[in-house]
Coordinates of C-alpha atoms and ligand atoms in Angstrom, one line a residue:
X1 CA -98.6 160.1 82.5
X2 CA -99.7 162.5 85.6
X3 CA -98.6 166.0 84.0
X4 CA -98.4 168.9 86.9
X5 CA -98.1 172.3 85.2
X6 CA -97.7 175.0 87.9
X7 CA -96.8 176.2 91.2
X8 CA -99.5 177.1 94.2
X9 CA -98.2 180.8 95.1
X10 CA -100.5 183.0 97.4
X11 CA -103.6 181.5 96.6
X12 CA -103.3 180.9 93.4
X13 CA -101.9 178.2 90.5
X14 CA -98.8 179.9 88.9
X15 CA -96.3 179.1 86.0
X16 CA -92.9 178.7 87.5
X17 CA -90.3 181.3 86.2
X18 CA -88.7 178.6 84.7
X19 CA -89.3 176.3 82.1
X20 CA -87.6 173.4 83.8
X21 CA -89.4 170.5 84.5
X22 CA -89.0 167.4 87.1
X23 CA -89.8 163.8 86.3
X24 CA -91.0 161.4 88.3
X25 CA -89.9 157.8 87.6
X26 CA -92.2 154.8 89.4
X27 CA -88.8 152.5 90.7
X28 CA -91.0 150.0 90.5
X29 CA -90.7 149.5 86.8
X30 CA -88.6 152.4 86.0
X31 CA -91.4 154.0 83.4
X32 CA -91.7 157.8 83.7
X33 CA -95.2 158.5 85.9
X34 CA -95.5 162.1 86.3
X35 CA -93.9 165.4 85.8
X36 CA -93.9 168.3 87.7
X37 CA -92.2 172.3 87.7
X38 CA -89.1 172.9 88.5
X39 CA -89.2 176.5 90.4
X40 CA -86.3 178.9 89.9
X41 CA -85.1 181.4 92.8
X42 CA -87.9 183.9 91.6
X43 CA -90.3 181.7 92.6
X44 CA -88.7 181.3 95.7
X45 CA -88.9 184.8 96.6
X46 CA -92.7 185.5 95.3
X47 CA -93.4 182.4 97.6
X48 CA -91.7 183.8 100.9
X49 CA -93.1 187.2 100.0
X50 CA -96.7 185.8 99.7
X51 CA -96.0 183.5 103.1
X52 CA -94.5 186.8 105.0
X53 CA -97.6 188.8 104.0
X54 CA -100.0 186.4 105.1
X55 CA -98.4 186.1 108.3
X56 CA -100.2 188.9 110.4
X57 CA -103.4 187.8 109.7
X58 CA -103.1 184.6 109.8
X59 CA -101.2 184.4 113.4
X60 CA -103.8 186.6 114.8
X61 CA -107.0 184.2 114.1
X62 CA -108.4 182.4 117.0
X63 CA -107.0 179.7 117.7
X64 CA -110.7 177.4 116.9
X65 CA -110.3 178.8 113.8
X66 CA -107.1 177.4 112.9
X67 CA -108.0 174.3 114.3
X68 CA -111.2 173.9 112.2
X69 CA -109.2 174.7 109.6
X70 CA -106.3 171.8 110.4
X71 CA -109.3 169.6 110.4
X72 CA -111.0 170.8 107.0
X73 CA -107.7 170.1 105.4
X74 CA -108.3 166.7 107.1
X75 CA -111.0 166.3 105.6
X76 CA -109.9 167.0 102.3
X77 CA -107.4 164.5 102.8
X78 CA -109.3 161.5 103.8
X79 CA -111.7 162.3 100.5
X80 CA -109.2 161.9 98.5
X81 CA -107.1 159.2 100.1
X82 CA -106.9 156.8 97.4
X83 CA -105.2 159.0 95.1
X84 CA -103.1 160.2 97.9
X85 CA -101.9 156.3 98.1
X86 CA -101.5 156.1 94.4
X87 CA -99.1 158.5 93.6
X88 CA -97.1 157.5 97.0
X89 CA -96.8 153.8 95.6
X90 CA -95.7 154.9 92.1
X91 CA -93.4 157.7 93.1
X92 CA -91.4 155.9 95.9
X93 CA -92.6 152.4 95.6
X94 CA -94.2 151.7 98.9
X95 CA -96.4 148.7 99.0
X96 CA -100.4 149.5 98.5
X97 CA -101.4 148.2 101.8
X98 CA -98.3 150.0 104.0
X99 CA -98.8 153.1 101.7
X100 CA -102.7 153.3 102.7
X101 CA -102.5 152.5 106.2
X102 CA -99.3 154.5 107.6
X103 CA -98.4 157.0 104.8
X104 CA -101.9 158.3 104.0
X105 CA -104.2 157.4 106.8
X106 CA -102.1 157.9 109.8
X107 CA -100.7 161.6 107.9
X108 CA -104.5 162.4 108.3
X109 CA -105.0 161.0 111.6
X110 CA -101.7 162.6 112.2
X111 CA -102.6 166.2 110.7
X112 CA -105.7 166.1 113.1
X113 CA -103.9 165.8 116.7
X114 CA -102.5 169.2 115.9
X115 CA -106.1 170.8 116.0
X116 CA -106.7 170.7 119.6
X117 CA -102.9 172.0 119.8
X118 CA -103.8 175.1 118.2
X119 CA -105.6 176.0 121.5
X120 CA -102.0 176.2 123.7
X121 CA -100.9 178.9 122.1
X122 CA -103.7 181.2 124.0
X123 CA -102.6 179.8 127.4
X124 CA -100.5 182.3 129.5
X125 CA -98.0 182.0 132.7
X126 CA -98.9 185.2 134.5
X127 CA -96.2 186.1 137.1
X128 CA -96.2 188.5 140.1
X129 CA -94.2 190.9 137.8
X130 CA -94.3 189.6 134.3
X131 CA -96.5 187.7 131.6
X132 CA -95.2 185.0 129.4
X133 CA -97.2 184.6 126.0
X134 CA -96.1 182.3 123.4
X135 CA -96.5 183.5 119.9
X136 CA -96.1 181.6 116.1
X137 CA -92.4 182.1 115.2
X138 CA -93.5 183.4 111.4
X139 CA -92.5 182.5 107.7
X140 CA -91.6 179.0 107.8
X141 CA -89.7 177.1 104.8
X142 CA -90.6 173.3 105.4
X143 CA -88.2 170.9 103.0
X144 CA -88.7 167.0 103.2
X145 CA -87.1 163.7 102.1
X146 CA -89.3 161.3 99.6
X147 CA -89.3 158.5 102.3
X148 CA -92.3 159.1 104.4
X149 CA -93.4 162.1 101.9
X150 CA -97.2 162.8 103.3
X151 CA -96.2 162.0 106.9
X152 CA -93.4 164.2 107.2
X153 CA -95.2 166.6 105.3
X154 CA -97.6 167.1 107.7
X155 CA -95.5 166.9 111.1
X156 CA -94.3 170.1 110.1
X157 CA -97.2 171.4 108.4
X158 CA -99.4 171.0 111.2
X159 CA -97.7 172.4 114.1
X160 CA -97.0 175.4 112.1
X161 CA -100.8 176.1 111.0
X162 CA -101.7 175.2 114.7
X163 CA -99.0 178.0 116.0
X164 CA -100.3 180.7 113.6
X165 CA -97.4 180.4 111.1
X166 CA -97.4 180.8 107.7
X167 CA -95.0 178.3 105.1
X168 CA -93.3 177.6 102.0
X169 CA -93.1 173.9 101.3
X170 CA -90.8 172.1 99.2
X171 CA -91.4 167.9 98.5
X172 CA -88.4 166.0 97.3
X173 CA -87.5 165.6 93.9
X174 CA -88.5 162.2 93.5
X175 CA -91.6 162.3 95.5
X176 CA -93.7 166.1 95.0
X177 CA -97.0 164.7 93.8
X178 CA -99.0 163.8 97.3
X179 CA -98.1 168.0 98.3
X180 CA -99.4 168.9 94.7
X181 CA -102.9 166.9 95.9
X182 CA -102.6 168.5 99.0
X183 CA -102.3 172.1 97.5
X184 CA -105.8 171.5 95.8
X185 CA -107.2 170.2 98.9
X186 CA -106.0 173.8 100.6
X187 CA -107.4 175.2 97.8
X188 CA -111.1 174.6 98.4
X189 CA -110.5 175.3 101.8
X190 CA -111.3 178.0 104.1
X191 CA -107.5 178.6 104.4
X192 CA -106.2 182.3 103.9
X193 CA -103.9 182.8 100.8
X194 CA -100.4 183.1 101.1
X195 CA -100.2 180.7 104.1
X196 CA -99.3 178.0 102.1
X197 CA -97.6 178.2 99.5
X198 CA -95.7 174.9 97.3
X199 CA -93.0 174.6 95.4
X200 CA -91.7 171.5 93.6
X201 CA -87.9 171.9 92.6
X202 CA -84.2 170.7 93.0
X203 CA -82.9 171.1 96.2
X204 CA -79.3 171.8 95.4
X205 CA -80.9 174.2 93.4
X206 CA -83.4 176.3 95.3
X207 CA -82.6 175.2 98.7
X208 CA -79.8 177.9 99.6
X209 CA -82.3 180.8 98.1
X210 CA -85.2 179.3 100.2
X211 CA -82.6 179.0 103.4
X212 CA -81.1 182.3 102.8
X213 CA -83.9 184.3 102.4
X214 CA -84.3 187.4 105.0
X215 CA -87.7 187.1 105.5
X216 CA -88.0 183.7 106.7
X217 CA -88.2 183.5 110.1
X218 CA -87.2 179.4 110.5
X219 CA -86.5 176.4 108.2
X220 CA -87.7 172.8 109.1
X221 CA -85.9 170.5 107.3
X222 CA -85.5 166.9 107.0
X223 CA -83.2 164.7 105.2
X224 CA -79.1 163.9 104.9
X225 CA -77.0 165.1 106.8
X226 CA -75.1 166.4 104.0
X227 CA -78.0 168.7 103.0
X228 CA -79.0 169.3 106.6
X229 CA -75.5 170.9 107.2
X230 CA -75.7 173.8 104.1
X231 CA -79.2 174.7 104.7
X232 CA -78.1 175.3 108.6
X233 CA -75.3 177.3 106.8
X234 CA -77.1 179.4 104.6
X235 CA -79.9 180.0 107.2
X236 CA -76.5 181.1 109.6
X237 CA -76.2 185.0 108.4
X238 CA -79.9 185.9 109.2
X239 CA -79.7 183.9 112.5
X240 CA -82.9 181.9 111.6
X241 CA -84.5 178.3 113.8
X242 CA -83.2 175.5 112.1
X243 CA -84.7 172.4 112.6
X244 CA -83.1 169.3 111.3
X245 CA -84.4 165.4 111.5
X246 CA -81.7 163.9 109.7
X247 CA -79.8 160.7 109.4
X248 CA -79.2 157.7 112.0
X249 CA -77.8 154.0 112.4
X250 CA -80.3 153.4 115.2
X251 CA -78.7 150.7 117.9
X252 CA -81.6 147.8 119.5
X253 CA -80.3 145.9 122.6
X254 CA -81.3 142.6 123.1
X255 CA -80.7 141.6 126.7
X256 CA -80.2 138.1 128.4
X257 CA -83.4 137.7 129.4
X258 CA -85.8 138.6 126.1
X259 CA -88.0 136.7 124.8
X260 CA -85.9 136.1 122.3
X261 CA -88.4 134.9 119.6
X262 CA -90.6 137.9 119.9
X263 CA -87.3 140.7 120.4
X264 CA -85.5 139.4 117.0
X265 CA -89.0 139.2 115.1
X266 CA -89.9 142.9 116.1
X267 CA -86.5 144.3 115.1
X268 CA -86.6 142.7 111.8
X269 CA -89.4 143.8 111.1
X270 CA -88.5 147.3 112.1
X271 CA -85.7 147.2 109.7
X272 CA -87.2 146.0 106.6
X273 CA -90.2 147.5 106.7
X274 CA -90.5 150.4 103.8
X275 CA -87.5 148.6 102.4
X276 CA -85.3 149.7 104.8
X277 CA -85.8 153.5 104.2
X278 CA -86.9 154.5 107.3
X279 CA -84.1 157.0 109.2
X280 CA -85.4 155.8 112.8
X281 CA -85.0 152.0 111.7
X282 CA -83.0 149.8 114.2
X283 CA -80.3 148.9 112.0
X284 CA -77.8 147.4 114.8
X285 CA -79.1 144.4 116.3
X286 CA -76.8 144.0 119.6
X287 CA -77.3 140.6 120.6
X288 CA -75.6 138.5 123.4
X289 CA -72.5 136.5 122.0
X290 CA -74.0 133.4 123.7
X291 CA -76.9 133.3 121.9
X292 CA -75.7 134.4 118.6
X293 CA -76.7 131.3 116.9
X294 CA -80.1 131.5 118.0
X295 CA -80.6 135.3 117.2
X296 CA -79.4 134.5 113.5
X297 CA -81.8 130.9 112.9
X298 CA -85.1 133.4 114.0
X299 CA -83.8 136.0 111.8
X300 CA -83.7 134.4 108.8
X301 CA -87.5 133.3 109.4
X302 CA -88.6 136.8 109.9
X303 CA -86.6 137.7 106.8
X304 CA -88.4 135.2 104.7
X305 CA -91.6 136.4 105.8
X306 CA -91.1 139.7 103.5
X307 CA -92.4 139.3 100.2
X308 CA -90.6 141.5 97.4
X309 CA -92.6 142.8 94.3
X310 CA -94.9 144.8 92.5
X311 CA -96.2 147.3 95.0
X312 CA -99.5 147.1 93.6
X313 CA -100.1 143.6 94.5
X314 CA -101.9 143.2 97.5
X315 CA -99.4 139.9 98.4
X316 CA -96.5 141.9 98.3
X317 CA -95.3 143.9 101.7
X318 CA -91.7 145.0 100.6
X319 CA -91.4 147.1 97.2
X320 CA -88.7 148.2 95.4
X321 CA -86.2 151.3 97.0
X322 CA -86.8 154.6 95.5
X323 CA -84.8 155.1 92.6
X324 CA -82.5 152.9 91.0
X325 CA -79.7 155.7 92.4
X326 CA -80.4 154.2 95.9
X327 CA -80.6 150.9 94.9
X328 CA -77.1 151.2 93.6
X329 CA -76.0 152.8 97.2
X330 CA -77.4 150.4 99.2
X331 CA -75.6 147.5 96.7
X332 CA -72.8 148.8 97.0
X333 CA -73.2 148.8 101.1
X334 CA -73.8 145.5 101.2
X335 CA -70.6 144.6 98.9
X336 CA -68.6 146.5 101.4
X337 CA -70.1 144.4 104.6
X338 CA -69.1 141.2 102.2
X339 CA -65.9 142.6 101.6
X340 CA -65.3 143.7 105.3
X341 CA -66.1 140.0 106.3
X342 CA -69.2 140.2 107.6
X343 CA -71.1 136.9 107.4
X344 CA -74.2 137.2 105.1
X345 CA -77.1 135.3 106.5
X346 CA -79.2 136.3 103.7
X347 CA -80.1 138.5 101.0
X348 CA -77.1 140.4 98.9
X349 CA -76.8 142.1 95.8
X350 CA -78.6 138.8 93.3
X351 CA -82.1 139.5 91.7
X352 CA -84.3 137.2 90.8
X353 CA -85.4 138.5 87.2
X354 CA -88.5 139.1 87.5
X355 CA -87.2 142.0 89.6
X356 CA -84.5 143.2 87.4
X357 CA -86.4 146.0 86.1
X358 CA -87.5 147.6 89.0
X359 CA -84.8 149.2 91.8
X360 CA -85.0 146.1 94.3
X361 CA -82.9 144.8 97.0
X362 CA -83.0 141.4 98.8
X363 CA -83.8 141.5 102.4
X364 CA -80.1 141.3 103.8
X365 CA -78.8 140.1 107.0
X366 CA -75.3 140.5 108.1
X367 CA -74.2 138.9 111.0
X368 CA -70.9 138.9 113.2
X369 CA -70.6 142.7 112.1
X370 CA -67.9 144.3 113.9
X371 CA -69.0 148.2 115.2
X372 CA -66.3 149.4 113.4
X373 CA -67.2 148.3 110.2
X374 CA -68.8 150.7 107.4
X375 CA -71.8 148.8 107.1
X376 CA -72.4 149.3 111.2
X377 CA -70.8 152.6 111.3
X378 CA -72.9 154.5 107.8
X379 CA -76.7 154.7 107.5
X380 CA -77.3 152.4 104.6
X381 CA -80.9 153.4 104.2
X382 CA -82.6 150.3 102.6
X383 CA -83.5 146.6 103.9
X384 CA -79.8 145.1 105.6
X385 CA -79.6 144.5 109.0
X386 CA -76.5 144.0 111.3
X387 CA -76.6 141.6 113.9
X388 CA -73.5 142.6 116.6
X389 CA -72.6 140.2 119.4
X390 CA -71.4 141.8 123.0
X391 CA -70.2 140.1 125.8
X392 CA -71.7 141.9 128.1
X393 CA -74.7 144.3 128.7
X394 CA -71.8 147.5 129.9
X395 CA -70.3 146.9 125.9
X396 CA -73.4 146.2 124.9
X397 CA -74.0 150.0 125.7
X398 CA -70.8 151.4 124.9
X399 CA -71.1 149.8 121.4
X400 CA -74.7 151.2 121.3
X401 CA -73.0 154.5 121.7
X402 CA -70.2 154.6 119.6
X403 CA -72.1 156.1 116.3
X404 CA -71.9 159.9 114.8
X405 CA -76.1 159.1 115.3
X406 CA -78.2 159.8 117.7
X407 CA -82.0 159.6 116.3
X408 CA -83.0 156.4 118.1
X409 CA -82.6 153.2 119.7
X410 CA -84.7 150.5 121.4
X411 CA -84.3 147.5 124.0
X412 CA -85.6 144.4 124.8
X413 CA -85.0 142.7 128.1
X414 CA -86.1 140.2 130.8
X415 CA -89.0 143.0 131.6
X416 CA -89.6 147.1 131.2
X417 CA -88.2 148.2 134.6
X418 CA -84.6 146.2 132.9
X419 CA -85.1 148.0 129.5
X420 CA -86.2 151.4 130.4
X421 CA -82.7 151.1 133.2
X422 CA -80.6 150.3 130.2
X423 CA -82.5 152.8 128.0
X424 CA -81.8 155.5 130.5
X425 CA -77.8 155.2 129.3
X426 CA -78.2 155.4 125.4
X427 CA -77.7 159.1 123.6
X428 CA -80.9 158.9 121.2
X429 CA -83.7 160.8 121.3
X430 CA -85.9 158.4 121.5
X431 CA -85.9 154.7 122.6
X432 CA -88.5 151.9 122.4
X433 CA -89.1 149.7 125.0
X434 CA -89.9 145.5 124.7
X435 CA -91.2 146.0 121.4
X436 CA -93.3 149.5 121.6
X437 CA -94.2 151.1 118.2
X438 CA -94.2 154.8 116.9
X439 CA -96.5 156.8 117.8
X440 CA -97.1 161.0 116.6
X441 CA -97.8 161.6 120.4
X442 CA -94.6 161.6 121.4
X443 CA -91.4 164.0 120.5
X444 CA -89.0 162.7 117.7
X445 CA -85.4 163.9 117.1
X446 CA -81.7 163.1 117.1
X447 CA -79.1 163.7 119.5
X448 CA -75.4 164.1 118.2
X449 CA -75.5 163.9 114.2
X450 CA -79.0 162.9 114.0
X451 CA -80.7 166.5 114.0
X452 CA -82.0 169.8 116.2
X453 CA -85.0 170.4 117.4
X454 CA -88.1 167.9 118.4
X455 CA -91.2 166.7 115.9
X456 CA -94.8 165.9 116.3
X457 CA -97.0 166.0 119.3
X458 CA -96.5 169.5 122.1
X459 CA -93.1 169.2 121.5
X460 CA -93.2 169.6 117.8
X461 CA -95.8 172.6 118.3
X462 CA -93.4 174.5 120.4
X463 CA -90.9 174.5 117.6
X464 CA -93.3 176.7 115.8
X465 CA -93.2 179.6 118.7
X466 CA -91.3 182.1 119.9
X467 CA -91.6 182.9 123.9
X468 CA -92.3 186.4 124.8
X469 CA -91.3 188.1 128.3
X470 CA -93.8 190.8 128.8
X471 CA -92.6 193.0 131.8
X472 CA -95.1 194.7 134.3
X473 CA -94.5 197.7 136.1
X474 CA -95.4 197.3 139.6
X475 CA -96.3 200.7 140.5
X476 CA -98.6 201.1 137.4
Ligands
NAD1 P1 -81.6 164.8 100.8 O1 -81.0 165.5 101.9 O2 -80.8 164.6 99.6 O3 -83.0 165.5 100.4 C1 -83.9 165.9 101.3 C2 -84.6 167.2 100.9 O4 -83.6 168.2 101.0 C3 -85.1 167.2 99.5 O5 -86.3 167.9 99.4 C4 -84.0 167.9 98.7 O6 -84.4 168.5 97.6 C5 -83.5 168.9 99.7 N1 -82.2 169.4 99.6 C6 -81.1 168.8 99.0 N2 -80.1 169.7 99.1 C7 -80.5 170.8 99.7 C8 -79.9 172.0 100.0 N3 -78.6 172.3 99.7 N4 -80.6 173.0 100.6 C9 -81.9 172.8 100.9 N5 -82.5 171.6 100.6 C10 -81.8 170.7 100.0 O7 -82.0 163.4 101.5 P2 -82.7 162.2 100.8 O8 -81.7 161.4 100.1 O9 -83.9 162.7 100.0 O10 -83.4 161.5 102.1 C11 -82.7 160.5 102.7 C12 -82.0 161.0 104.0 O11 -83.0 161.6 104.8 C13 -81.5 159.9 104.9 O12 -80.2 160.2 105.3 C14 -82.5 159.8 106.0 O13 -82.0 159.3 107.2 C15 -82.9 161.2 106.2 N6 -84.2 161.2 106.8 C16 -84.3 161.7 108.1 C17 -85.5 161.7 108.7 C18 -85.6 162.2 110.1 O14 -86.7 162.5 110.6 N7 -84.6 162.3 110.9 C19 -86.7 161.3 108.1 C20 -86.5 160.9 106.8 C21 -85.3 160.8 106.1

């Protein structure tokens, strides 16, 4: 067992304040894999203190510096990538292969395109009677779900370096040890103490001291929308940024006129990949009525094509969920879409028992879901899919945008002039046209329910800054 004894305050490895501890259980199997601290509101405040003192400094550095520092850290990274992977499969249970290649390899690759970023922040609009700089917004408290752990980790943690800020990080529960590697990486690295500073704990816990606090200047935060809603709450009396991704029930349009092979495949695919626990995934298929029965025979194929088990074995490409508590959520979703009369293509809540002991679910198709139902209406977060038929592409729209949600959305039509048209009506921030894939390029965030605020790429860099007016005197 992995045994993590302190927190990374100012530079330094500290005991936590508290003797509290957090265990990490591989879902997989259910065996205990790791333990971590579980940091107490005094930590909280020596970590913000440390962050707020480093700030100066730190936002002052040239901006090459922070950028060869982003890519150091990079560095760092991509030596130690297969333990980064490890601890990713057996903390959320991730297959090896998905976990290499797009949790740990495209974090890096990620963490890197904010190095030539840093460079923006020097760049100046000089007017005939005023200068507008842009300057790093200060102590930032960065809090993250457990399904994307390393990746969202660094969305926020790179835009902030980039702009000059300094942060306190805080992993999820389930899911703290890739940040722990990533603290040793920072430090052997050239980075200043008390820019970043880590600490592992329980959300409900620490979360309203690290939202609270009067000397942090913005939270980032990702996760439910539960949570989302009292950290915006306690950051409310000192008028702090908060930026929230949070949940979705992400509609895809298929139009008359899609390949309809390649359109069903592709969203599929989107939603059972990471078993499901993506927040972004398409999980309302909106199909033409017409072809209904067509949409639901290639569906099943794709579904077969995902192969559930250990997430060590290089055959498998769907692991378990991550924790037995969201297996049981996303069991009991799926016996409320049976009990609402959804029709279940495949999937549902049997194991075979082999898989018993680990938190799996089935690949699960529903199809013939009404919009109103629970199971189209609630983000289910883990592998079920449902398959809505419209009559026409105006409902098709409407039913697209009836949902508290607003994180994203795709379409698939006859061509991309068609999709992007159709695209151009749906309230998500973003939308994927005829089969595109994410990229860390472009901005990510919800509309409506879905979040504030804009990740990864310029967009997520600006985030990070404040805008500052200064004023010249004409006759000087
Ligand atoms: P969660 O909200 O329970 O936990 C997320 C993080 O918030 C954890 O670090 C947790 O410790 C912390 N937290 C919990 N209560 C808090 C509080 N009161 N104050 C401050 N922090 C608190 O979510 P989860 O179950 O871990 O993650 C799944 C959810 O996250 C899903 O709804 C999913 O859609 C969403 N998510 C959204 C995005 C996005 O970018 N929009 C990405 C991934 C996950």
């Amino acid at each position: 067992m992995k045994k993590f004894e302190q927190l990374y305050i100012d530079g330094h490895w500290v005991n936590s304040h508290s003797d509290a501890q957090l265990e990490v259980i591989n879902p997989a199997n259910g065996e205990l894999y790791a333990s971590v601290p579980s940091a107490d509101v005094q930590d909280v405040d020596n970590a913000i203190r440390a962050a707020s003192k480093a700030f100066s400094s730190w936002s002052e550095q040239p901006a090459n510096f922070r950028a060869a520092i982003i890519n150091e850290i990079a560095d760092g990274m991509q030596a130690r990538i297969d333990e980064l992977t490890e601890v990713i499969v057996a903390s959320m249970g991730c297959p090896l292969s998905l976990a290499s290649e797009i949790q740990v390899q495209g974090a890096i690759d990620a963490l890197r395109s904010f190095a030539p970023l840093a460079s923006e922040m020097d760049k100046q609009q000089v007017h005939a009677n005023h200068i507008v700089v842009t300057e790093a917004v200060g102590v930032c408290v960065l809090i993250n779900p457990w399904n994307y752990p390393l990746s969202q980790l660094v969305g926020k943690l790179g835009p902030a370096l980039a702009a000059g800020c300094t942060v306190v990080v805080k992993p999820a529960e389930q899911t703290p040890l890739q940040d722990l590697i990533l603290a040793e990486i920072i430090h052997q690295s050239s980075l200043p103490h008390g820019v970043f500073n880590l600490l592992t704990g329980v959300g409900s816990q620490i979360g309203e001291a690290l939202c609270s606090h009067a000397l942090v200047d913005m939270v980032s935060f990702t996760g439910s929308t539960l949570a989302g809603v009292k950290v915006a709450q306690a950051a409310a009396p000192t008028v702090k940024r908060v930026c929230q991704e949070l949940g979705g029930k992400s509609p895809y349009i298929i139009a008359q006129g899609a390949d309809l092979a390649a359109a069903v495949r592709y969203g599929v695919e989107d939603v059972m990949l990471n078993s499901g626990q993506t927040c972004c995934a398409l999980t309302r298929m909106l199909v033409p009525a017409e072809q209904l029965a067509e949409v639901e025979e290639i569906a099943k194929y794709a579904a077969a094509e995902w192969q559930l088990g250990d997430p060590m074995l290089a055959a498998t490409n769907m692991g378990p969920l991550s924790s037995r508590q969201q297996q049981q959520r996303v069991l009991s979703y799926i016996e409320k879409g049976i009990e609402e009369g959804a029709k279940l293509l495949c999937g549902g809540t049997q194991l075979p028992e082999a898989l018993r002991k680990g938190a799996y679910v089935m690949p699960t198709i529903f199809s013939d879901v009404r919009n109103d139902m629970i199971i189209a209406q609630e983000e289910i977060f883990g592998p079920v899919l449902c398959i809505i038929p419209y009559q026409n592409i105006q409902q098709a729209i409407e039913l697209a945008n009836e949902t508290p949600f607003g994180l994203s959305s795709a379409v698939f039509a006859a061509n991309q002039t068609a999709a992007i048209n159709i695209a151009s009506k749906l309230r998500a921030g973003q939308c994927y046209i005829q089969g595109a894939l994410f990229n860390t390029d472009s901005p990510f965030g919800g509309y409506k329910q879905s979040g504030n605020g804009r990740e990864w790429g310029l967009e997520g860099l600006k985030e990070y800054t404040e805008t500052k007016a200064m004023l010249i005197n004409a006759a000087d």
